[in-house]
Amino acid sequence: MAIDKSLQAGSLSMMLLKLVAEEDRYGYQLIEALRERSDHTFDLKAGTLYPLLRGLEEKGWVVSYEQAAENGRRRKYYSITVAGKKELDAKAAEWKAFSSAVERVMGYALG
Amino acid sequence: MASFLKERKQKKPPAGFAAYLQEVCGYVSWRRARGAVKEELLGHLEDQRDAFLEAGLEREEAEKQAVEDMGPAELAGKELDKAYRPRRAWTMLFAAFLLVGLTAAAIAALRVMIKGMGPDWEWILGAYGSYRWFETFPAWAVGGAAAFLLAYCSGPRCWARCGYALPAGYAAVRLILSRVIRWWWEDPSRLENDGYRFCLELENVMIALAPLMGALLLYRLHGKGWRGALAFAGVCLLFWAWIGKYGNPAETELIAAGLLAGLLVWALWSGWFGGGLAEHRRLAAAVTAAFLLLCSAGEIASGINGLLFEFGNEGYGAGYFGSGELAEPGYFQTMDPRWIGPAENAYGFYSGILLLDAVRHWGLVCLLAVVGLLTVFFLRCLAEWHKQQKWLGKTIVAAAGLTLFLTGTLELGSITGLWAPRFLDLPFVCGGSGFVISMALLGAIAAVVRDGALIPGRRAEARK
């Protein structure tokens, strides 16, 4: 099911921070993890992902480093920072409040 | 040994990938970022291609599919162009260049003042390097600008790639230079030539680069465990042992050694070496700091003893900073002109008094401007150190910033007469060669500010 881009935009940063918080990942791994977890709902292109990651790095929420991946090739991994963890917690709380409110409205409307 | 020093080799990408990457990078206006963008996107393309190959596609088809999967090149390129923008250290550079301009104006004013004081004082114009420096200012200005541009345009990514070559080249030049100077010292008749003076000056300013070279070497030794830590400490100790035995140990070497020791302790504490040292990093850092303090205790005690002795005399003595050597009798420098001795004994300290006198004429505004600009500059350095996320960026700002901090404040002390100078030192100036090296260090800091997240990172295993 295709999701409206404006709905996606607000939560992509939060989802990327969550994936990086679980373990350090590089770009391709992030796209695959997002696709798999969302059951192909979020099919991010590289042209969208890397500018987002760069933005997160500029804000100090993630930091990058180079390391050999499992396939032996060197990749740029992203790791969450302390500031990034705080931001993730804040965004997750915000999302929970928002989605609960929407659920309640939609539930009342459908009920 | 070969795996210890291993460097990464770059492979040529397939034609389809190269064409896509070139198109994307064409939209990225910041040229310096294009290399990093290309590297990251190429890695992505390779992983995507491998996934298609595993799914059973032919190689050519897999590569074509991988490129299509990336999305339109124009869209990706424009988004990446917005994301990759250089930062500029305007406040820092403005403060630094204004400081240089102000101090150059101060020397010019002093020259005019001294010329007006009559022929008895004009010998100073020839005797002191700082005044001769002003006569050759255009040449030093060009040298300083070249040093700044070289450091700024090369940047941290380039230095990281030369992490072994640059420190090795630096050490080789220093060891040879030091030996040549010692050879000159062994026969006093060899001292009266420009070649000797040039080598001495070159060595003094090269010492200021030692902390920066140490930072680069530490970057390459990341994750090498206790072997990396021992390699760094061993190289430094052998280097200074050689200089002490066969070379020409200058007193400023102490400051450089102190900064390098501090960098090593910080690297240990932050878990930079990782490996087997990760569990005991705090213990290793504490032991290293204690050991270095013990080694330098004798030198520190000697320096304190020398300063106390000099303060016990009338006024301040024109002694050496930190080495404990005493001033010769009759060499006094005070804030009160009545303490000045005969002109033929006045080696080194008249310049400080004269500048102070000039400042009194101009009012405190001039001095406050110097202090204010230095403060702005160093606070900006500190803010940048805090902002930098990559270890290499942090260490370069720390190494270059601390070196400029120490030279700048020591030189400010010379102007105000708080320290006992042997010649006129001015913040960021300190003679022509000092100016060149200060500009190089400033260029290094500005390059780190500009590149920010582009600086290559390393994983600190101890954080996990």
Coordinates of C-alpha atoms in Angstrom, one line a residue:
Chain A
M1 CA 0.0 0.0 0.0
A2 CA 1.5 3.4 -1.0
I3 CA 1.7 5.8 1.9
D4 CA 1.4 9.6 1.4
K5 CA 4.9 11.1 1.4
S6 CA 3.9 13.9 3.9
L7 CA 2.9 11.2 6.4
Q8 CA 6.2 9.4 6.0
A9 CA 8.5 12.5 6.2
G10 CA 7.8 13.2 9.8
S11 CA 8.5 9.7 11.1
L12 CA 11.4 8.6 8.9
S13 CA 14.1 10.3 11.1
M14 CA 12.6 8.6 14.1
M15 CA 12.6 5.2 12.5
L16 CA 16.2 5.6 11.3
L17 CA 17.3 6.6 14.8
K18 CA 15.5 3.5 16.2
L19 CA 17.3 1.2 13.7
V20 CA 20.7 2.7 14.4
A21 CA 20.0 2.6 18.2
E22 CA 19.5 -1.2 18.0
E23 CA 22.9 -1.7 16.3
D24 CA 25.3 0.2 14.1
R25 CA 24.3 -0.1 10.5
Y26 CA 25.3 1.2 7.1
G27 CA 23.0 2.7 4.4
Y28 CA 22.1 -0.4 2.5
Q29 CA 21.4 -2.3 5.8
L30 CA 19.1 0.5 6.9
I31 CA 17.0 0.4 3.7
E32 CA 16.7 -3.4 3.9
A33 CA 15.8 -3.3 7.7
L34 CA 13.2 -0.6 7.1
R35 CA 11.7 -2.5 4.1
E36 CA 11.6 -5.8 6.0
R37 CA 10.2 -4.5 9.3
S38 CA 7.5 -2.4 7.6
D39 CA 6.5 -5.4 5.3
H40 CA 7.6 -3.4 2.3
T41 CA 5.5 -0.3 3.2
F42 CA 8.5 1.9 3.5
D43 CA 10.6 1.4 0.4
L44 CA 13.2 4.1 0.8
K45 CA 15.5 5.2 -2.1
A46 CA 19.2 5.9 -1.6
G47 CA 18.6 9.5 -2.8
T48 CA 16.3 10.0 0.2
L49 CA 18.2 8.0 2.8
Y50 CA 21.6 9.5 2.5
P51 CA 20.6 13.2 2.7
L52 CA 18.5 12.2 5.8
L53 CA 21.5 10.4 7.4
R54 CA 23.6 13.5 6.7
G55 CA 21.0 15.7 8.3
L56 CA 21.0 13.5 11.4
E57 CA 24.8 13.6 11.6
E58 CA 24.8 17.4 11.3
K59 CA 22.5 17.6 14.2
G60 CA 24.8 15.4 16.3
W61 CA 22.3 12.5 16.7
V62 CA 24.4 10.0 14.8
V63 CA 28.1 9.7 14.1
S64 CA 29.6 7.8 11.2
Y65 CA 32.8 5.6 10.9
E66 CA 34.3 3.3 8.3
Q67 CA 34.7 -0.4 9.0
A68 CA 34.8 -3.6 7.1
A69 CA 31.4 -5.2 6.7
E70 CA 30.5 -8.9 6.7
N71 CA 31.2 -9.1 3.0
G72 CA 34.7 -7.8 3.6
R73 CA 34.1 -4.4 1.9
R74 CA 34.5 -1.2 3.7
R75 CA 31.3 0.6 4.5
K76 CA 30.3 3.8 6.3
Y77 CA 28.5 2.7 9.5
Y78 CA 26.2 5.0 11.5
S79 CA 26.1 4.9 15.3
I80 CA 23.7 6.7 17.6
T81 CA 25.0 9.3 20.0
V82 CA 23.8 10.2 23.5
A83 CA 22.0 13.2 22.1
G84 CA 20.5 10.9 19.4
K85 CA 19.1 8.6 22.1
K86 CA 17.5 11.5 23.9
E87 CA 16.0 12.7 20.6
L88 CA 14.7 9.2 19.8
D89 CA 13.0 8.9 23.2
A90 CA 11.4 12.3 22.8
K91 CA 10.2 11.5 19.3
A92 CA 8.9 8.1 20.3
A93 CA 6.9 9.7 23.2
E94 CA 5.6 12.3 20.8
W95 CA 4.6 9.6 18.2
K96 CA 2.9 7.5 20.9
A97 CA 0.8 10.5 22.0
F98 CA 0.0 11.5 18.4
S99 CA -0.9 8.0 17.2
S100 CA -3.0 7.3 20.3
A101 CA -4.9 10.5 19.7
V102 CA -5.5 9.6 16.1
E103 CA -6.6 6.1 17.0
R104 CA -9.1 7.4 19.5
V105 CA -10.6 9.9 16.9
M106 CA -10.7 7.3 14.2
G107 CA -12.1 4.7 16.6
Y108 CA -14.9 7.0 17.7
A109 CA -15.6 8.0 14.0
L110 CA -15.8 4.3 13.0
G111 CA -17.6 3.2 16.1
Chain B
M1 CA 54.0 -5.8 10.4
A2 CA 52.4 -5.4 7.0
S3 CA 48.9 -6.0 8.4
F4 CA 49.6 -3.5 11.1
L5 CA 50.3 -0.8 8.5
K6 CA 47.7 -1.9 6.0
E7 CA 46.2 0.8 3.8
R8 CA 42.9 0.4 1.8
K9 CA 43.0 0.0 -2.0
Q10 CA 40.4 1.6 -4.3
K11 CA 38.8 -0.5 -7.0
K12 CA 37.5 0.9 -10.3
P13 CA 33.7 0.7 -10.4
P14 CA 31.7 -0.8 -13.4
A15 CA 30.8 1.6 -16.2
G16 CA 27.1 1.8 -15.4
F17 CA 27.9 2.6 -11.7
A18 CA 30.5 5.2 -12.7
A19 CA 28.0 7.0 -15.0
Y20 CA 25.3 7.1 -12.4
L21 CA 27.8 8.4 -9.7
Q22 CA 29.1 11.0 -12.0
E23 CA 25.6 12.3 -12.8
V24 CA 24.7 12.5 -9.1
C25 CA 27.9 14.2 -8.1
G26 CA 27.5 16.7 -10.9
Y27 CA 24.6 18.2 -8.8
V28 CA 26.8 18.4 -5.6
S29 CA 28.3 21.9 -5.7
W30 CA 30.8 21.3 -2.8
R31 CA 33.6 19.5 -4.7
R32 CA 35.3 18.3 -1.5
A33 CA 32.1 16.3 -0.6
R34 CA 31.9 14.5 -4.0
G35 CA 34.5 11.9 -3.0
A36 CA 32.7 10.9 0.2
V37 CA 29.3 10.9 -1.7
K38 CA 30.7 8.7 -4.5
E39 CA 32.3 6.2 -2.0
E40 CA 29.1 5.8 0.0
L41 CA 26.8 5.5 -3.0
L42 CA 29.2 3.0 -4.7
G43 CA 29.1 0.8 -1.7
H44 CA 25.3 0.9 -1.8
L45 CA 25.3 0.0 -5.5
E46 CA 27.6 -2.9 -4.9
D47 CA 25.5 -4.3 -2.1
Q48 CA 22.3 -4.0 -4.2
R49 CA 24.0 -5.7 -7.2
D50 CA 25.2 -8.6 -5.0
A51 CA 21.6 -9.0 -3.7
F52 CA 20.3 -9.3 -7.3
L53 CA 23.1 -11.7 -8.2
E54 CA 22.1 -13.9 -5.3
A55 CA 18.5 -13.7 -6.6
G56 CA 19.8 -15.3 -9.9
L57 CA 20.2 -12.3 -12.2
E58 CA 23.1 -12.0 -14.7
R59 CA 25.8 -9.6 -13.7
E60 CA 25.0 -7.0 -16.4
E61 CA 21.3 -7.1 -15.5
A62 CA 22.0 -7.0 -11.8
E63 CA 24.1 -3.8 -12.2
K64 CA 21.4 -2.2 -14.4
Q65 CA 18.8 -3.1 -11.8
A66 CA 20.9 -1.8 -9.0
V67 CA 21.2 1.6 -10.7
E68 CA 17.5 1.8 -11.4
D69 CA 16.7 0.9 -7.8
M70 CA 18.7 4.0 -6.6
G71 CA 16.0 6.3 -8.2
P72 CA 16.5 9.3 -10.4
A73 CA 20.1 10.7 -10.3
E74 CA 18.9 14.3 -10.5
L75 CA 16.7 13.9 -7.5
A76 CA 19.4 12.2 -5.4
G77 CA 22.0 14.7 -6.5
K78 CA 19.9 17.8 -5.6
E79 CA 19.0 16.4 -2.2
L80 CA 22.6 15.5 -1.5
D81 CA 23.7 19.0 -2.6
K82 CA 21.3 20.5 0.0
A83 CA 22.7 18.1 2.7
Y84 CA 26.4 18.6 2.0
R85 CA 27.4 22.3 2.8
P86 CA 30.7 23.5 4.1
R87 CA 30.9 25.4 7.4
R88 CA 33.1 28.5 7.7
A89 CA 34.9 29.6 10.8
W90 CA 34.3 33.3 10.2
T91 CA 34.4 34.5 13.8
M92 CA 37.7 32.7 14.5
L93 CA 39.3 33.8 11.2
F94 CA 38.1 37.4 11.7
A95 CA 39.6 37.5 15.2
A96 CA 42.9 36.0 14.1
F97 CA 43.4 38.2 11.1
L98 CA 42.4 41.3 12.9
L99 CA 45.0 40.4 15.6
V100 CA 47.7 40.0 13.0
G101 CA 46.8 43.3 11.5
L102 CA 46.8 45.0 14.9
T103 CA 50.1 43.7 15.9
A104 CA 51.7 44.5 12.6
A105 CA 50.4 48.1 13.1
A106 CA 51.9 48.1 16.6
I107 CA 55.4 47.1 15.3
A108 CA 55.1 49.8 12.6
A109 CA 54.2 52.4 15.2
L110 CA 57.1 51.3 17.4
R111 CA 59.6 51.7 14.6
V112 CA 58.4 55.3 14.0
M113 CA 58.7 55.9 17.7
I114 CA 62.1 54.4 18.1
K115 CA 63.4 56.4 15.0
G116 CA 62.3 59.5 16.8
M117 CA 64.2 58.7 20.0
G118 CA 67.6 59.4 18.4
P119 CA 70.6 57.4 17.2
D120 CA 71.3 55.9 20.7
W121 CA 68.1 53.8 20.3
E122 CA 68.3 53.0 16.6
W123 CA 70.6 50.1 17.1
I124 CA 67.6 48.2 18.4
L125 CA 66.0 48.3 15.0
G126 CA 68.8 46.2 13.7
A127 CA 69.3 44.1 16.8
Y128 CA 65.9 42.5 17.3
G129 CA 64.3 40.0 15.0
S130 CA 60.8 41.5 15.5
Y131 CA 61.8 44.8 14.0
R132 CA 63.8 43.2 11.2
W133 CA 60.6 41.1 10.7
F134 CA 58.6 44.2 9.8
E135 CA 61.1 45.1 7.1
T136 CA 60.6 41.7 5.5
F137 CA 56.9 41.6 6.2
P138 CA 55.7 41.3 2.6
A139 CA 57.7 38.1 2.2
W140 CA 56.4 36.6 5.5
A141 CA 52.9 37.7 4.6
V142 CA 53.1 35.6 1.4
G143 CA 54.6 32.7 3.3
G144 CA 51.9 32.9 6.0
A145 CA 49.1 33.1 3.3
A146 CA 50.7 30.1 1.5
A147 CA 50.9 28.1 4.8
F148 CA 47.3 28.9 5.6
L149 CA 46.0 27.9 2.1
L150 CA 48.1 24.7 2.1
A151 CA 46.6 23.6 5.4
Y152 CA 43.1 24.7 4.5
C153 CA 43.0 23.3 1.0
S154 CA 44.5 19.9 1.9
G155 CA 42.1 19.1 4.8
P156 CA 41.7 16.3 7.3
R157 CA 40.7 13.6 4.8
C158 CA 44.0 14.1 3.0
W159 CA 46.0 14.1 6.2
A160 CA 44.2 11.0 7.4
R161 CA 45.3 9.1 4.3
C162 CA 48.9 10.2 5.0
G163 CA 48.6 9.2 8.6
Y164 CA 51.9 7.4 8.7
A165 CA 53.8 9.2 5.9
L166 CA 53.3 12.8 7.3
P167 CA 54.6 12.0 10.9
A168 CA 57.4 9.9 9.5
G169 CA 58.5 12.6 7.1
Y170 CA 58.2 15.2 9.9
A171 CA 60.3 13.1 12.3
A172 CA 63.0 12.5 9.6
V173 CA 63.3 16.3 8.9
R174 CA 63.5 17.1 12.6
L175 CA 66.1 14.5 13.4
I176 CA 68.3 15.6 10.5
L177 CA 67.9 19.3 11.3
S178 CA 68.6 18.8 15.0
R179 CA 71.8 16.9 14.2
V180 CA 73.0 19.6 11.8
I181 CA 72.4 22.3 14.5
R182 CA 74.3 20.2 17.0
W183 CA 77.2 19.9 14.5
W184 CA 77.3 23.6 14.2
W185 CA 77.3 24.0 18.0
E186 CA 80.2 21.7 18.4
D187 CA 82.5 24.3 16.7
P188 CA 81.6 27.9 17.7
S189 CA 83.4 29.2 14.6
R190 CA 80.7 27.6 12.5
L191 CA 77.9 29.7 14.2
E192 CA 78.4 33.0 12.4
N193 CA 76.4 32.2 9.2
D194 CA 72.9 32.6 8.0
G195 CA 72.5 28.9 7.4
Y196 CA 72.8 28.2 11.1
R197 CA 70.3 30.9 12.0
F198 CA 67.9 29.7 9.4
C199 CA 68.1 26.1 10.6
L200 CA 67.6 27.2 14.2
E201 CA 64.5 29.2 13.4
L202 CA 63.1 26.4 11.2
E203 CA 63.6 23.9 14.0
N204 CA 61.9 26.2 16.6
V205 CA 58.8 26.6 14.4
M206 CA 58.7 22.9 13.4
I207 CA 58.4 22.0 17.1
A208 CA 55.0 23.7 17.1
L209 CA 53.8 21.1 14.5
A210 CA 54.6 18.1 16.8
P211 CA 51.2 17.8 18.5
L212 CA 49.4 17.9 15.1
M213 CA 51.7 15.1 13.8
G214 CA 51.1 13.1 17.0
A215 CA 47.3 13.4 16.4
L216 CA 47.6 12.0 12.9
L217 CA 49.7 9.1 14.1
L218 CA 47.2 8.3 16.9
Y219 CA 44.5 8.3 14.3
R220 CA 46.2 5.6 12.3
L221 CA 46.8 3.6 15.5
H222 CA 43.1 3.4 16.3
G223 CA 42.0 -0.1 17.5
K224 CA 45.5 -1.5 17.6
G225 CA 45.2 -2.3 21.3
W226 CA 48.2 -2.2 23.7
R227 CA 50.6 -2.6 20.7
G228 CA 49.3 0.7 19.2
A229 CA 49.7 2.5 22.6
L230 CA 53.2 1.2 23.0
A231 CA 54.1 2.0 19.4
F232 CA 53.1 5.6 19.9
A233 CA 54.8 6.0 23.3
G234 CA 57.9 4.2 22.0
V235 CA 58.2 6.4 18.9
C236 CA 57.9 9.6 20.9
L237 CA 60.5 8.4 23.5
L238 CA 63.0 7.3 20.9
F239 CA 62.6 10.5 19.0
W240 CA 63.3 12.7 22.1
A241 CA 66.0 10.5 23.3
W242 CA 67.8 10.9 20.0
I243 CA 67.3 14.6 20.0
G244 CA 68.6 14.9 23.5
K245 CA 71.6 12.8 22.8
Y246 CA 72.6 13.7 19.3
G247 CA 70.5 16.7 18.4
N248 CA 69.6 20.2 19.7
P249 CA 67.0 20.1 22.4
A250 CA 65.1 23.4 22.5
E251 CA 63.1 24.5 25.5
T252 CA 59.9 24.7 23.5
E253 CA 60.3 21.0 23.0
L254 CA 59.0 20.7 26.5
I255 CA 55.7 22.3 25.6
A256 CA 55.3 20.1 22.5
A257 CA 56.2 17.0 24.5
G258 CA 53.6 17.9 27.2
L259 CA 50.9 18.3 24.6
L260 CA 51.7 15.0 23.0
A261 CA 51.7 13.3 26.4
G262 CA 48.3 14.8 27.1
L263 CA 47.0 13.5 23.7
L264 CA 48.3 10.0 24.6
V265 CA 46.6 10.0 28.0
W266 CA 43.3 11.3 26.4
A267 CA 43.5 8.6 23.7
L268 CA 43.9 5.9 26.4
W269 CA 41.1 7.3 28.6
S270 CA 38.6 7.5 25.7
G271 CA 39.3 3.9 24.7
W272 CA 40.7 5.0 21.3
F273 CA 43.2 2.0 21.1
G274 CA 40.4 -0.5 21.8
G275 CA 41.5 -4.1 21.4
G276 CA 42.9 -5.8 24.5
L277 CA 43.4 -2.4 26.2
A278 CA 39.6 -1.6 26.2
E279 CA 38.9 -3.1 29.6
H280 CA 41.9 -1.4 31.3
R281 CA 42.0 1.9 29.5
R282 CA 41.4 4.1 32.6
L283 CA 44.1 2.3 34.5
A284 CA 46.5 2.6 31.5
A285 CA 45.7 6.3 31.2
A286 CA 46.3 7.0 35.0
V287 CA 49.6 5.0 35.0
T288 CA 50.8 6.9 31.9
A289 CA 49.9 10.3 33.3
A290 CA 51.7 9.4 36.6
F291 CA 54.8 8.2 34.8
L292 CA 55.0 11.3 32.6
L293 CA 54.6 13.6 35.6
L294 CA 57.4 11.7 37.4
C295 CA 59.7 12.1 34.4
S296 CA 59.0 15.8 34.0
A297 CA 59.1 16.5 37.8
G298 CA 62.8 17.3 37.6
E299 CA 62.3 19.8 34.8
I300 CA 59.3 21.4 36.4
A301 CA 61.1 21.7 39.7
S302 CA 64.1 23.2 38.0
G303 CA 61.9 25.7 36.1
I304 CA 60.0 26.8 39.3
N305 CA 63.3 27.1 41.1
G306 CA 64.7 29.3 38.4
L307 CA 61.6 31.6 38.4
L308 CA 61.6 31.9 42.2
F309 CA 65.3 32.8 42.2
E310 CA 64.7 35.5 39.6
F311 CA 61.7 36.9 41.4
G312 CA 63.9 37.2 44.5
N313 CA 66.1 39.6 42.6
E314 CA 65.1 43.2 41.8
G315 CA 62.4 43.1 39.2
Y316 CA 61.9 40.3 36.7
G317 CA 64.8 38.4 35.1
A318 CA 65.2 37.7 31.4
G319 CA 65.4 33.9 32.0
Y320 CA 64.2 30.9 29.9
F321 CA 60.8 29.6 30.4
G322 CA 60.7 26.2 32.1
S323 CA 64.4 25.2 31.7
G324 CA 65.6 26.7 35.0
E325 CA 68.6 28.5 33.4
L326 CA 69.3 31.7 35.2
A327 CA 69.5 35.2 33.7
E328 CA 73.0 36.7 33.5
P329 CA 73.6 39.5 36.0
G330 CA 72.6 43.0 34.8
Y331 CA 69.8 41.7 32.6
F332 CA 66.7 43.2 34.1
Q333 CA 63.4 44.0 32.7
T334 CA 60.7 45.7 34.7
M335 CA 57.6 47.8 34.2
D336 CA 59.5 50.9 35.5
P337 CA 62.0 52.4 33.0
R338 CA 64.3 53.5 36.0
W339 CA 65.4 49.8 36.3
I340 CA 66.8 49.7 32.8
G341 CA 70.6 49.1 32.8
P342 CA 73.2 50.5 30.3
A343 CA 72.2 50.0 26.7
E344 CA 75.0 47.5 26.0
N345 CA 73.6 45.2 28.7
A346 CA 70.0 45.6 27.6
Y347 CA 69.8 42.4 25.6
G348 CA 66.3 41.3 24.9
F349 CA 64.0 43.2 27.3
Y350 CA 63.9 46.8 26.0
S351 CA 61.4 45.8 23.3
G352 CA 58.8 44.7 25.9
I353 CA 59.2 48.0 27.8
L354 CA 59.0 50.1 24.7
L355 CA 55.8 48.4 23.5
L356 CA 54.3 48.9 26.9
D357 CA 55.3 52.5 26.8
A358 CA 53.7 52.8 23.4
V359 CA 50.6 51.2 24.7
R360 CA 50.5 53.7 27.5
H361 CA 50.6 56.5 24.9
W362 CA 47.7 54.9 23.0
G363 CA 45.8 54.0 26.0
L364 CA 44.6 50.7 27.3
V365 CA 42.3 50.3 24.3
C366 CA 45.0 48.7 22.2
L367 CA 45.9 46.2 24.8
L368 CA 42.2 45.4 25.6
A369 CA 41.6 44.9 21.9
V370 CA 44.4 42.3 21.8
V371 CA 43.2 40.5 24.9
G372 CA 39.6 40.6 23.6
L373 CA 40.5 39.2 20.1
L374 CA 42.5 36.4 21.6
T375 CA 39.7 35.5 24.0
V376 CA 37.2 35.4 21.1
F377 CA 39.5 33.2 19.1
F378 CA 40.1 30.7 21.9
L379 CA 36.5 30.5 22.9
R380 CA 35.6 29.8 19.3
C381 CA 38.2 27.0 19.3
L382 CA 36.8 25.5 22.5
A383 CA 33.2 25.6 21.0
E384 CA 34.5 23.9 17.9
W385 CA 36.2 21.2 19.9
H386 CA 33.0 20.6 21.7
K387 CA 31.0 20.5 18.5
Q388 CA 33.3 18.1 16.6
Q389 CA 32.0 14.5 16.7
K390 CA 34.9 12.7 15.0
W391 CA 38.0 11.8 17.1
L392 CA 40.3 13.1 14.4
G393 CA 38.5 16.5 14.2
K394 CA 38.6 16.8 18.0
T395 CA 42.3 16.0 18.2
I396 CA 43.4 18.4 15.4
V397 CA 41.4 21.2 17.0
A398 CA 42.9 20.4 20.4
A399 CA 46.5 20.0 19.1
A400 CA 46.4 23.2 16.9
G401 CA 44.3 25.2 19.3
L402 CA 46.4 24.3 22.4
T403 CA 49.6 25.2 20.6
L404 CA 48.2 28.6 19.5
F405 CA 46.7 29.1 23.0
L406 CA 50.1 28.6 24.7
T407 CA 52.1 30.7 22.2
G408 CA 49.4 33.4 22.1
T409 CA 49.1 33.8 25.9
L410 CA 52.9 33.5 26.5
E411 CA 53.4 36.2 23.8
L412 CA 50.7 38.4 25.4
G413 CA 52.5 38.1 28.7
S414 CA 55.7 39.2 27.0
I415 CA 54.0 42.4 25.7
T416 CA 52.6 43.3 29.1
G417 CA 55.9 42.6 30.9
L418 CA 54.4 39.7 33.0
W419 CA 56.8 37.2 31.5
A420 CA 60.5 37.9 30.9
P421 CA 61.0 37.9 27.2
R422 CA 64.3 37.6 25.3
F423 CA 62.7 39.2 22.2
L424 CA 59.5 40.8 21.2
D425 CA 56.8 38.2 20.9
L426 CA 53.4 39.1 19.6
P427 CA 50.2 36.9 19.5
F428 CA 50.2 35.0 16.2
V429 CA 53.3 36.8 15.0
C430 CA 56.4 36.0 17.0
G431 CA 58.7 36.7 14.1
G432 CA 58.3 35.7 10.5
S433 CA 58.6 32.0 10.8
G434 CA 56.4 31.9 13.9
F435 CA 53.8 33.8 11.8
V436 CA 54.0 31.1 9.1
I437 CA 53.5 28.3 11.5
S438 CA 50.6 30.1 13.2
M439 CA 48.9 30.6 9.9
A440 CA 49.3 26.8 9.1
L441 CA 47.7 25.8 12.4
L442 CA 44.9 28.3 11.8
G443 CA 44.4 26.8 8.4
A444 CA 44.2 23.4 9.9
I445 CA 41.5 24.4 12.4
A446 CA 39.5 26.2 9.7
A447 CA 39.7 23.0 7.5
V448 CA 38.3 20.9 10.3
V449 CA 35.5 23.4 10.9
R450 CA 34.7 23.3 7.1
D451 CA 34.8 19.5 6.7
G452 CA 32.9 18.6 9.9
A453 CA 31.2 15.3 9.3
L454 CA 33.2 14.6 6.2
I455 CA 36.2 13.8 8.4
P456 CA 36.6 10.0 8.5
G457 CA 35.6 8.4 11.7
R458 CA 36.7 5.3 13.6
R459 CA 34.7 3.1 15.9
A460 CA 35.6 3.4 19.6
E461 CA 35.2 -0.2 20.7
A462 CA 35.2 0.7 24.4
R463 CA 32.0 2.7 23.9
K464 CA 30.1 -0.5 23.1

